[in-house]
């Protein structure tokens, strides 16, 4: 293999809006209703595509004026949605770097919060390159995103491993020619890497 591409959220970083909204709701039922009916995953995808929060939130605030503070918290306290970092994955990243294996990240991430993420998570600066959906206006699992990934870093998909926790992204990467793996844990990932000729004696 000539390179490895990692997803970030759900792989390296435990991103979940519930980390924030459990602080703002008194019960799980109301929180889940808010996240399924107001600040939904489909709505969040706009942010991942690079739509500024101020524009994406405007119709939500107009339709849910009584929830204004909760909607605005999505922006004002976005970093509180970031949970823990996976130590095994950071260890694996360091091992790849020490072995001279080029590493890249390909992430659906709102562009307006990216600089804060880089400042918060030092390991992000050790990748050879990172493609951020919100900065390019393309989102996984679109084929255009994977074309941009290939072109941006001069990758050979057939010689590149792509790792993501979402099945739709893994399928799209495979369609684009990448050697794809759905991330469900570090142990299964290490076995997959070993099957593809990447073996570390000191595993996480």
Short mmCIF file of N, CA and C in Angstrom, two decimals, residues 94-191:
data_model
loop_
_atom_site.label_atom_id
_atom_site.label_comp_id
_atom_site.label_asym_id
_atom_site.label_seq_id
_atom_site.Cartn_x
_atom_site.Cartn_y
_atom_site.Cartn_z
N UNK A 94 1.01 7.57 14.58
CA UNK A 94 2.44 7.81 14.83
C UNK A 94 3.30 6.68 14.27
N UNK A 95 2.82 5.45 14.39
CA UNK A 95 3.57 4.32 13.84
C UNK A 95 3.67 4.40 12.33
N UNK A 96 2.57 4.79 11.69
CA UNK A 96 2.60 4.96 10.23
C UNK A 96 3.61 6.03 9.83
N UNK A 97 3.59 7.13 10.55
CA UNK A 97 4.51 8.22 10.24
C UNK A 97 5.96 7.79 10.43
N UNK A 98 6.22 7.06 11.51
CA UNK A 98 7.58 6.59 11.77
C UNK A 98 8.04 5.58 10.73
N UNK A 99 7.08 4.82 10.18
CA UNK A 99 7.40 3.82 9.15
C UNK A 99 7.49 4.42 7.76
N UNK A 100 7.21 5.72 7.66
CA UNK A 100 7.27 6.37 6.36
C UNK A 100 6.08 6.13 5.46
N UNK A 101 4.96 5.71 6.06
CA UNK A 101 3.73 5.48 5.29
C UNK A 101 2.96 6.80 5.23
N UNK A 102 2.73 7.37 4.05
CA UNK A 102 1.99 8.62 3.96
C UNK A 102 0.58 8.47 4.54
N UNK A 103 0.18 9.44 5.34
CA UNK A 103 -1.15 9.39 5.96
C UNK A 103 -1.91 10.67 5.64
N UNK A 104 -3.18 10.49 5.37
CA UNK A 104 -4.06 11.61 5.04
C UNK A 104 -5.36 11.45 5.81
N UNK A 105 -6.09 12.55 5.94
CA UNK A 105 -7.42 12.50 6.54
C UNK A 105 -8.40 13.08 5.53
N UNK A 106 -9.60 12.51 5.52
CA UNK A 106 -10.69 12.97 4.66
C UNK A 106 -11.93 13.05 5.53
N UNK A 107 -12.39 14.26 5.81
CA UNK A 107 -13.41 14.41 6.84
C UNK A 107 -14.55 15.31 6.41
N UNK A 108 -15.76 14.93 6.81
CA UNK A 108 -16.90 15.84 6.75
C UNK A 108 -16.86 16.69 8.01
N UNK A 109 -16.55 17.96 7.84
CA UNK A 109 -16.34 18.85 8.98
C UNK A 109 -16.67 20.27 8.56
N UNK A 110 -17.46 20.99 9.33
CA UNK A 110 -17.77 22.38 8.98
C UNK A 110 -16.50 23.24 8.92
N UNK A 111 -16.34 23.94 7.82
CA UNK A 111 -15.12 24.72 7.64
C UNK A 111 -14.90 25.79 8.68
N UNK A 112 -15.98 26.41 9.18
CA UNK A 112 -15.81 27.52 10.10
C UNK A 112 -15.32 27.09 11.48
N UNK A 113 -15.31 25.78 11.75
CA UNK A 113 -14.80 25.30 13.03
C UNK A 113 -13.48 24.54 12.87
N UNK A 114 -12.93 24.54 11.67
CA UNK A 114 -11.75 23.71 11.42
C UNK A 114 -10.50 24.24 12.12
N UNK A 115 -10.27 25.53 12.06
CA UNK A 115 -9.06 26.08 12.70
C UNK A 115 -9.05 25.77 14.20
N UNK A 116 -10.21 25.83 14.83
CA UNK A 116 -10.30 25.51 16.25
C UNK A 116 -9.99 24.04 16.49
N UNK A 117 -10.42 23.17 15.57
CA UNK A 117 -10.12 21.75 15.70
C UNK A 117 -8.62 21.50 15.63
N UNK A 118 -7.95 22.14 14.69
CA UNK A 118 -6.50 21.96 14.55
C UNK A 118 -5.79 22.44 15.80
N UNK A 119 -6.27 23.53 16.38
CA UNK A 119 -5.65 24.05 17.60
C UNK A 119 -5.93 23.14 18.80
N UNK A 120 -7.05 22.44 18.76
CA UNK A 120 -7.45 21.59 19.89
C UNK A 120 -6.79 20.22 19.86
N UNK A 121 -6.61 19.68 18.65
CA UNK A 121 -6.10 18.32 18.50
C UNK A 121 -4.75 18.33 17.79
N UNK A 122 -3.64 18.33 18.52
CA UNK A 122 -2.31 18.42 17.91
C UNK A 122 -2.02 17.31 16.90
N UNK A 123 -2.60 16.13 17.07
CA UNK A 123 -2.29 15.03 16.15
C UNK A 123 -2.69 15.35 14.71
N UNK A 124 -3.64 16.28 14.52
CA UNK A 124 -4.06 16.63 13.17
C UNK A 124 -2.91 17.20 12.35
N UNK A 125 -1.95 17.79 13.02
CA UNK A 125 -0.84 18.40 12.30
C UNK A 125 0.20 17.39 11.84
N UNK A 126 0.01 16.11 12.17
CA UNK A 126 0.98 15.09 11.77
C UNK A 126 0.58 14.35 10.50
N UNK A 127 -0.63 14.62 9.96
CA UNK A 127 -1.01 14.04 8.69
C UNK A 127 -0.24 14.71 7.56
N UNK A 128 -0.05 13.99 6.47
CA UNK A 128 0.59 14.57 5.29
C UNK A 128 -0.35 15.52 4.56
N UNK A 129 -1.62 15.37 4.78
CA UNK A 129 -2.61 16.26 4.18
C UNK A 129 -3.99 15.92 4.70
N UNK A 130 -4.89 16.91 4.72
CA UNK A 130 -6.25 16.70 5.20
C UNK A 130 -7.21 17.38 4.24
N UNK A 131 -8.23 16.65 3.79
CA UNK A 131 -9.28 17.21 2.96
C UNK A 131 -10.51 17.42 3.83
N UNK A 132 -10.96 18.67 3.94
CA UNK A 132 -12.06 19.05 4.82
C UNK A 132 -13.25 19.47 3.97
N UNK A 133 -14.35 18.77 4.13
CA UNK A 133 -15.51 19.01 3.27
C UNK A 133 -15.97 20.46 3.29
N UNK A 134 -16.03 21.05 4.48
CA UNK A 134 -16.53 22.41 4.60
C UNK A 134 -15.65 23.46 3.97
N UNK A 135 -14.40 23.09 3.66
CA UNK A 135 -13.48 24.04 3.01
C UNK A 135 -13.48 23.89 1.50
N UNK A 136 -14.01 22.78 0.99
CA UNK A 136 -14.02 22.57 -0.46
C UNK A 136 -15.43 22.53 -1.04
N UNK A 137 -16.45 22.53 -0.17
CA UNK A 137 -17.82 22.53 -0.64
C UNK A 137 -18.29 21.20 -1.20
N UNK A 138 -17.61 20.12 -0.83
CA UNK A 138 -17.99 18.77 -1.24
C UNK A 138 -18.03 17.88 -0.01
N UNK A 139 -18.91 16.89 -0.04
CA UNK A 139 -19.13 16.09 1.16
C UNK A 139 -19.13 14.62 0.81
N UNK A 140 -18.56 13.80 1.69
CA UNK A 140 -18.72 12.35 1.55
C UNK A 140 -20.20 12.01 1.76
N UNK A 141 -20.75 11.06 1.04
CA UNK A 141 -20.10 10.08 0.16
C UNK A 141 -20.15 10.43 -1.33
N UNK A 142 -20.20 11.71 -1.70
CA UNK A 142 -20.30 12.05 -3.12
C UNK A 142 -19.03 11.61 -3.86
N UNK A 143 -19.21 11.20 -5.09
CA UNK A 143 -18.06 10.78 -5.89
C UNK A 143 -17.13 11.96 -6.14
N UNK A 144 -17.70 13.17 -6.17
CA UNK A 144 -16.87 14.36 -6.38
C UNK A 144 -15.89 14.57 -5.24
N UNK A 145 -16.32 14.22 -4.02
CA UNK A 145 -15.41 14.33 -2.88
C UNK A 145 -14.21 13.41 -3.07
N UNK A 146 -14.47 12.18 -3.49
CA UNK A 146 -13.38 11.22 -3.65
C UNK A 146 -12.49 11.56 -4.85
N UNK A 147 -13.07 12.17 -5.86
CA UNK A 147 -12.24 12.65 -6.97
C UNK A 147 -11.32 13.76 -6.48
N UNK A 148 -11.85 14.64 -5.62
CA UNK A 148 -11.02 15.71 -5.06
C UNK A 148 -9.94 15.14 -4.16
N UNK A 149 -10.27 14.10 -3.41
CA UNK A 149 -9.28 13.45 -2.54
C UNK A 149 -8.13 12.90 -3.37
N UNK A 150 -8.47 12.19 -4.43
CA UNK A 150 -7.45 11.60 -5.30
C UNK A 150 -6.57 12.67 -5.93
N UNK A 151 -7.22 13.72 -6.46
CA UNK A 151 -6.49 14.76 -7.17
C UNK A 151 -5.67 15.63 -6.22
N UNK A 152 -6.21 15.93 -5.05
CA UNK A 152 -5.53 16.85 -4.12
C UNK A 152 -4.18 16.32 -3.67
N UNK A 153 -4.10 15.00 -3.46
CA UNK A 153 -2.88 14.42 -2.91
C UNK A 153 -2.17 13.48 -3.87
N UNK A 154 -2.64 13.42 -5.11
CA UNK A 154 -2.01 12.56 -6.10
C UNK A 154 -2.02 11.10 -5.71
N UNK A 155 -3.14 10.64 -5.17
CA UNK A 155 -3.22 9.27 -4.67
C UNK A 155 -3.52 8.28 -5.79
N UNK A 156 -3.06 7.07 -5.60
CA UNK A 156 -3.44 5.95 -6.45
C UNK A 156 -4.46 5.14 -5.66
N UNK A 157 -5.75 5.28 -5.95
CA UNK A 157 -6.77 4.63 -5.12
C UNK A 157 -6.54 3.14 -4.93
N UNK A 158 -6.11 2.44 -5.97
CA UNK A 158 -5.91 1.01 -5.85
C UNK A 158 -4.79 0.63 -4.90
N UNK A 159 -3.93 1.59 -4.58
CA UNK A 159 -2.82 1.35 -3.66
C UNK A 159 -2.99 2.15 -2.37
N UNK A 160 -4.21 2.60 -2.11
CA UNK A 160 -4.47 3.44 -0.94
C UNK A 160 -5.60 2.83 -0.11
N UNK A 161 -5.38 2.73 1.18
CA UNK A 161 -6.40 2.24 2.12
C UNK A 161 -7.22 3.43 2.60
N UNK A 162 -8.55 3.24 2.61
CA UNK A 162 -9.47 4.27 3.09
C UNK A 162 -10.24 3.72 4.27
N UNK A 163 -10.25 4.45 5.38
CA UNK A 163 -10.86 3.99 6.64
C UNK A 163 -11.91 4.99 7.08
N UNK A 164 -13.13 4.51 7.34
CA UNK A 164 -14.24 5.38 7.75
C UNK A 164 -15.21 4.56 8.58
N UNK A 165 -15.92 5.22 9.49
CA UNK A 165 -16.87 4.48 10.33
C UNK A 165 -18.25 4.36 9.71
N UNK A 166 -18.51 5.09 8.63
CA UNK A 166 -19.83 5.05 8.01
C UNK A 166 -19.83 4.14 6.78
N UNK A 167 -20.83 3.27 6.72
CA UNK A 167 -20.89 2.30 5.63
C UNK A 167 -21.05 2.97 4.27
N UNK A 168 -21.85 4.06 4.20
CA UNK A 168 -22.04 4.71 2.91
C UNK A 168 -20.76 5.33 2.39
N UNK A 169 -19.94 5.85 3.29
CA UNK A 169 -18.66 6.42 2.86
C UNK A 169 -17.69 5.34 2.41
N UNK A 170 -17.71 4.21 3.10
CA UNK A 170 -16.84 3.09 2.73
C UNK A 170 -17.23 2.56 1.35
N UNK A 171 -18.53 2.44 1.11
CA UNK A 171 -18.99 1.96 -0.20
C UNK A 171 -18.58 2.94 -1.30
N UNK A 172 -18.73 4.24 -1.04
CA UNK A 172 -18.38 5.24 -2.05
C UNK A 172 -16.89 5.21 -2.34
N UNK A 173 -16.08 5.04 -1.30
CA UNK A 173 -14.63 4.98 -1.50
C UNK A 173 -14.27 3.75 -2.33
N UNK A 174 -14.93 2.63 -2.06
CA UNK A 174 -14.67 1.42 -2.84
C UNK A 174 -15.05 1.63 -4.30
N UNK A 175 -16.16 2.31 -4.53
CA UNK A 175 -16.58 2.62 -5.89
C UNK A 175 -15.53 3.48 -6.59
N UNK A 176 -14.89 4.36 -5.83
CA UNK A 176 -13.85 5.22 -6.39
C UNK A 176 -12.52 4.49 -6.55
N UNK A 177 -12.48 3.22 -6.15
CA UNK A 177 -11.29 2.41 -6.37
C UNK A 177 -10.40 2.22 -5.16
N UNK A 178 -10.78 2.76 -4.00
CA UNK A 178 -9.95 2.66 -2.80
C UNK A 178 -10.11 1.29 -2.13
N UNK A 179 -9.07 0.86 -1.43
CA UNK A 179 -9.13 -0.34 -0.59
C UNK A 179 -9.78 0.08 0.73
N UNK A 180 -11.05 -0.20 0.88
CA UNK A 180 -11.84 0.42 1.95
C UNK A 180 -12.07 -0.51 3.13
N UNK A 181 -12.16 0.11 4.30
CA UNK A 181 -12.42 -0.63 5.54
C UNK A 181 -13.35 0.20 6.41
N UNK A 182 -14.43 -0.44 6.88
CA UNK A 182 -15.31 0.24 7.83
C UNK A 182 -14.76 0.09 9.23
N UNK A 183 -14.52 1.21 9.87
CA UNK A 183 -13.91 1.19 11.20
C UNK A 183 -14.93 0.83 12.27
N UNK A 184 -14.66 -0.24 13.00
CA UNK A 184 -15.50 -0.64 14.13
C UNK A 184 -14.66 -0.79 15.39
N UNK A 185 -13.36 -0.59 15.27
CA UNK A 185 -12.46 -0.71 16.40
C UNK A 185 -11.03 -0.90 15.95
N UNK A 186 -10.10 -0.59 16.85
CA UNK A 186 -8.67 -0.64 16.50
C UNK A 186 -8.21 -2.06 16.18
N UNK A 187 -8.72 -3.04 16.90
CA UNK A 187 -8.25 -4.41 16.70
C UNK A 187 -8.59 -4.92 15.30
N UNK A 188 -9.83 -4.69 14.86
CA UNK A 188 -10.23 -5.12 13.52
C UNK A 188 -9.47 -4.35 12.45
N UNK A 189 -9.19 -3.09 12.71
CA UNK A 189 -8.42 -2.30 11.75
C UNK A 189 -7.01 -2.84 11.60
N UNK A 190 -6.37 -3.20 12.70
CA UNK A 190 -5.02 -3.74 12.63
C UNK A 190 -4.99 -5.05 11.84
N UNK A 191 -6.02 -5.87 12.00
CA UNK A 191 -6.09 -7.11 11.22
C UNK A 191 -6.24 -6.81 9.74
#
